Amino acid sequence: MGGEMLPPDEAGPEDVVLAWEGADVVAVRLPQLADSLDHILAAMERKRGKPLADLDRKAKQEVVRILEARGAFSVRHGVETVASALGVSRFTVYNYLNRDKT
């Protein structure tokens, strides 16, 4: 997901410090959620072996369901980012989201 490891003494308040047998050994700086969404989309493309925009409608709907379950749409501009990756409009993404709720 794009995290960065750094020495524990360089950890900031938002970083996660990991300990082993009572001693701090490494800190992990997690990426911003928006950066994570880009990583998730790239991983989905690698898994499918082609750009998400080249998927058929049913596969795009599945991608939207997976992304919704992972919280992609709680990220600012998440719908726009996903729409761009899928090669569809924001309206289409909202339709895919609403289709699952009916």
PDB file of C-alpha atoms in Angstrom:
ATOM      1  CA  MET A   1       0.000   0.000   0.000  1.00  0.00           C
ATOM      2  CA  GLY A   2       3.008   2.276  -0.230  1.00  0.00           C
ATOM      3  CA  GLY A   3       4.068   2.530   3.413  1.00  0.00           C
ATOM      4  CA  GLU A   4       7.567   3.657   4.288  1.00  0.00           C
ATOM      5  CA  MET A   5       9.821   2.128   6.960  1.00  0.00           C
ATOM      6  CA  LEU A   6      12.036   4.393   9.048  1.00  0.00           C
ATOM      7  CA  PRO A   7      14.019   4.274  12.296  1.00  0.00           C
ATOM      8  CA  PRO A   8      11.771   4.393  15.376  1.00  0.00           C
ATOM      9  CA  ASP A   9      13.436   7.577  16.652  1.00  0.00           C
ATOM     10  CA  GLU A  10      12.314   9.377  13.477  1.00  0.00           C
ATOM     11  CA  ALA A  11       8.653   8.402  13.956  1.00  0.00           C
ATOM     12  CA  GLY A  12       6.100  11.170  13.910  1.00  0.00           C
ATOM     13  CA  PRO A  13       2.787  11.233  15.774  1.00  0.00           C
ATOM     14  CA  GLU A  14       0.917   9.621  12.842  1.00  0.00           C
ATOM     15  CA  ASP A  15       3.462   6.825  12.329  1.00  0.00           C
ATOM     16  CA  VAL A  16       3.106   3.287  13.669  1.00  0.00           C
ATOM     17  CA  VAL A  17       6.039   2.071  15.778  1.00  0.00           C
ATOM     18  CA  LEU A  18       6.550  -1.695  15.879  1.00  0.00           C
ATOM     19  CA  ALA A  19       8.271  -3.352  18.834  1.00  0.00           C
ATOM     20  CA  TRP A  20       9.936  -6.720  19.240  1.00  0.00           C
ATOM     21  CA  GLU A  21      10.439  -8.155  22.720  1.00  0.00           C
ATOM     22  CA  GLY A  22       9.831  -4.757  24.284  1.00  0.00           C
ATOM     23  CA  ALA A  23      12.176  -2.762  22.058  1.00  0.00           C
ATOM     24  CA  ASP A  24      11.079  -0.412  19.274  1.00  0.00           C
ATOM     25  CA  VAL A  25      12.564  -1.780  16.051  1.00  0.00           C
ATOM     26  CA  VAL A  26      10.946   0.074  13.179  1.00  0.00           C
ATOM     27  CA  ALA A  27       8.402   2.761  12.437  1.00  0.00           C
ATOM     28  CA  VAL A  28       5.993   2.606   9.537  1.00  0.00           C
ATOM     29  CA  ARG A  29       4.742   5.753   7.860  1.00  0.00           C
ATOM     30  CA  LEU A  30       1.457   4.967   6.186  1.00  0.00           C
ATOM     31  CA  PRO A  31       0.578   6.802   2.980  1.00  0.00           C
ATOM     32  CA  GLN A  32      -2.270   9.243   2.696  1.00  0.00           C
ATOM     33  CA  LEU A  33      -5.533   7.502   1.810  1.00  0.00           C
ATOM     34  CA  ALA A  34      -5.585   9.099  -1.633  1.00  0.00           C
ATOM     35  CA  ASP A  35      -2.151   7.609  -2.369  1.00  0.00           C
ATOM     36  CA  SER A  36      -3.400   4.235  -1.153  1.00  0.00           C
ATOM     37  CA  LEU A  37      -6.276   4.381  -3.630  1.00  0.00           C
ATOM     38  CA  ASP A  38      -3.805   4.841  -6.469  1.00  0.00           C
ATOM     39  CA  HIS A  39      -1.864   1.793  -5.223  1.00  0.00           C
ATOM     40  CA  ILE A  40      -5.059  -0.264  -4.971  1.00  0.00           C
ATOM     41  CA  LEU A  41      -6.099   0.681  -8.516  1.00  0.00           C
ATOM     42  CA  ALA A  42      -2.629  -0.169  -9.859  1.00  0.00           C
ATOM     43  CA  ALA A  43      -2.715  -3.548  -8.087  1.00  0.00           C
ATOM     44  CA  MET A  44      -6.148  -4.285  -9.551  1.00  0.00           C
ATOM     45  CA  GLU A  45      -4.837  -3.512 -13.032  1.00  0.00           C
ATOM     46  CA  ARG A  46      -1.814  -5.786 -12.509  1.00  0.00           C
ATOM     47  CA  LYS A  47      -4.070  -8.594 -11.266  1.00  0.00           C
ATOM     48  CA  ARG A  48      -6.327  -8.325 -14.307  1.00  0.00           C
ATOM     49  CA  GLY A  49      -3.439  -7.867 -16.727  1.00  0.00           C
ATOM     50  CA  LYS A  50      -4.939  -4.846 -18.450  1.00  0.00           C
ATOM     51  CA  PRO A  51      -6.112  -1.304 -17.762  1.00  0.00           C
ATOM     52  CA  LEU A  52      -9.339  -1.117 -15.771  1.00  0.00           C
ATOM     53  CA  ALA A  53     -10.815   1.061 -18.524  1.00  0.00           C
ATOM     54  CA  ASP A  54     -10.585  -1.958 -20.864  1.00  0.00           C
ATOM     55  CA  LEU A  55     -12.831  -4.130 -18.678  1.00  0.00           C
ATOM     56  CA  ASP A  56     -16.413  -4.879 -19.643  1.00  0.00           C
ATOM     57  CA  ARG A  57     -19.313  -3.326 -17.718  1.00  0.00           C
ATOM     58  CA  LYS A  58     -19.827  -6.320 -15.417  1.00  0.00           C
ATOM     59  CA  ALA A  59     -16.142  -6.400 -14.464  1.00  0.00           C
ATOM     60  CA  LYS A  60     -16.167  -2.646 -13.816  1.00  0.00           C
ATOM     61  CA  GLN A  61     -19.159  -3.094 -11.523  1.00  0.00           C
ATOM     62  CA  GLU A  62     -17.234  -5.776  -9.635  1.00  0.00           C
ATOM     63  CA  VAL A  63     -14.255  -3.417  -9.286  1.00  0.00           C
ATOM     64  CA  VAL A  64     -16.547  -0.740  -7.839  1.00  0.00           C
ATOM     65  CA  ARG A  65     -17.985  -3.242  -5.324  1.00  0.00           C
ATOM     66  CA  ILE A  66     -14.491  -4.270  -4.224  1.00  0.00           C
ATOM     67  CA  LEU A  67     -13.371  -0.658  -3.912  1.00  0.00           C
ATOM     68  CA  GLU A  68     -16.462   0.266  -1.929  1.00  0.00           C
ATOM     69  CA  ALA A  69     -15.750  -2.579   0.510  1.00  0.00           C
ATOM     70  CA  ARG A  70     -12.192  -1.253   0.909  1.00  0.00           C
ATOM     71  CA  GLY A  71     -13.384   2.272   1.664  1.00  0.00           C
ATOM     72  CA  ALA A  72     -12.244   3.868  -1.583  1.00  0.00           C
ATOM     73  CA  PHE A  73     -15.206   6.195  -1.711  1.00  0.00           C
ATOM     74  CA  SER A  74     -14.557   7.678   1.715  1.00  0.00           C
ATOM     75  CA  VAL A  75     -11.422   9.279   0.264  1.00  0.00           C
ATOM     76  CA  ARG A  76     -11.784  12.812  -1.035  1.00  0.00           C
ATOM     77  CA  HIS A  77     -12.193  12.656  -4.824  1.00  0.00           C
ATOM     78  CA  GLY A  78     -12.435   8.861  -4.608  1.00  0.00           C
ATOM     79  CA  VAL A  79     -15.338   8.660  -7.047  1.00  0.00           C
ATOM     80  CA  GLU A  80     -13.537  10.895  -9.539  1.00  0.00           C
ATOM     81  CA  THR A  81     -10.313   8.883  -9.226  1.00  0.00           C
ATOM     82  CA  VAL A  82     -12.114   5.573  -9.739  1.00  0.00           C
ATOM     83  CA  ALA A  83     -14.200   6.950 -12.615  1.00  0.00           C
ATOM     84  CA  SER A  84     -11.037   8.103 -14.364  1.00  0.00           C
ATOM     85  CA  ALA A  85      -9.342   4.723 -13.884  1.00  0.00           C
ATOM     86  CA  LEU A  86     -12.410   2.885 -15.212  1.00  0.00           C
ATOM     87  CA  GLY A  87     -12.876   5.266 -18.137  1.00  0.00           C
ATOM     88  CA  VAL A  88     -16.429   6.111 -17.084  1.00  0.00           C
ATOM     89  CA  SER A  89     -18.221   9.148 -15.691  1.00  0.00           C
ATOM     90  CA  ARG A  90     -18.774   9.895 -12.010  1.00  0.00           C
ATOM     91  CA  PHE A  91     -22.476   9.378 -12.697  1.00  0.00           C
ATOM     92  CA  THR A  92     -21.754   5.827 -13.887  1.00  0.00           C
ATOM     93  CA  VAL A  93     -19.775   5.041 -10.724  1.00  0.00           C
ATOM     94  CA  TYR A  94     -22.662   6.338  -8.601  1.00  0.00           C
ATOM     95  CA  ASN A  95     -25.036   4.152 -10.628  1.00  0.00           C
ATOM     96  CA  TYR A  96     -22.834   1.107  -9.963  1.00  0.00           C
ATOM     97  CA  LEU A  97     -22.830   1.956  -6.246  1.00  0.00           C
ATOM     98  CA  ASN A  98     -26.599   2.446  -6.125  1.00  0.00           C
ATOM     99  CA  ARG A  99     -27.265  -0.714  -8.130  1.00  0.00           C
ATOM    100  CA  ASP A 100     -25.786  -2.798  -5.285  1.00  0.00           C
ATOM    101  CA  LYS A 101     -28.114  -1.211  -2.737  1.00  0.00           C
ATOM    102  CA  THR A 102     -31.358  -2.100  -4.491  1.00  0.00           C
TER     103      THR A 102
END
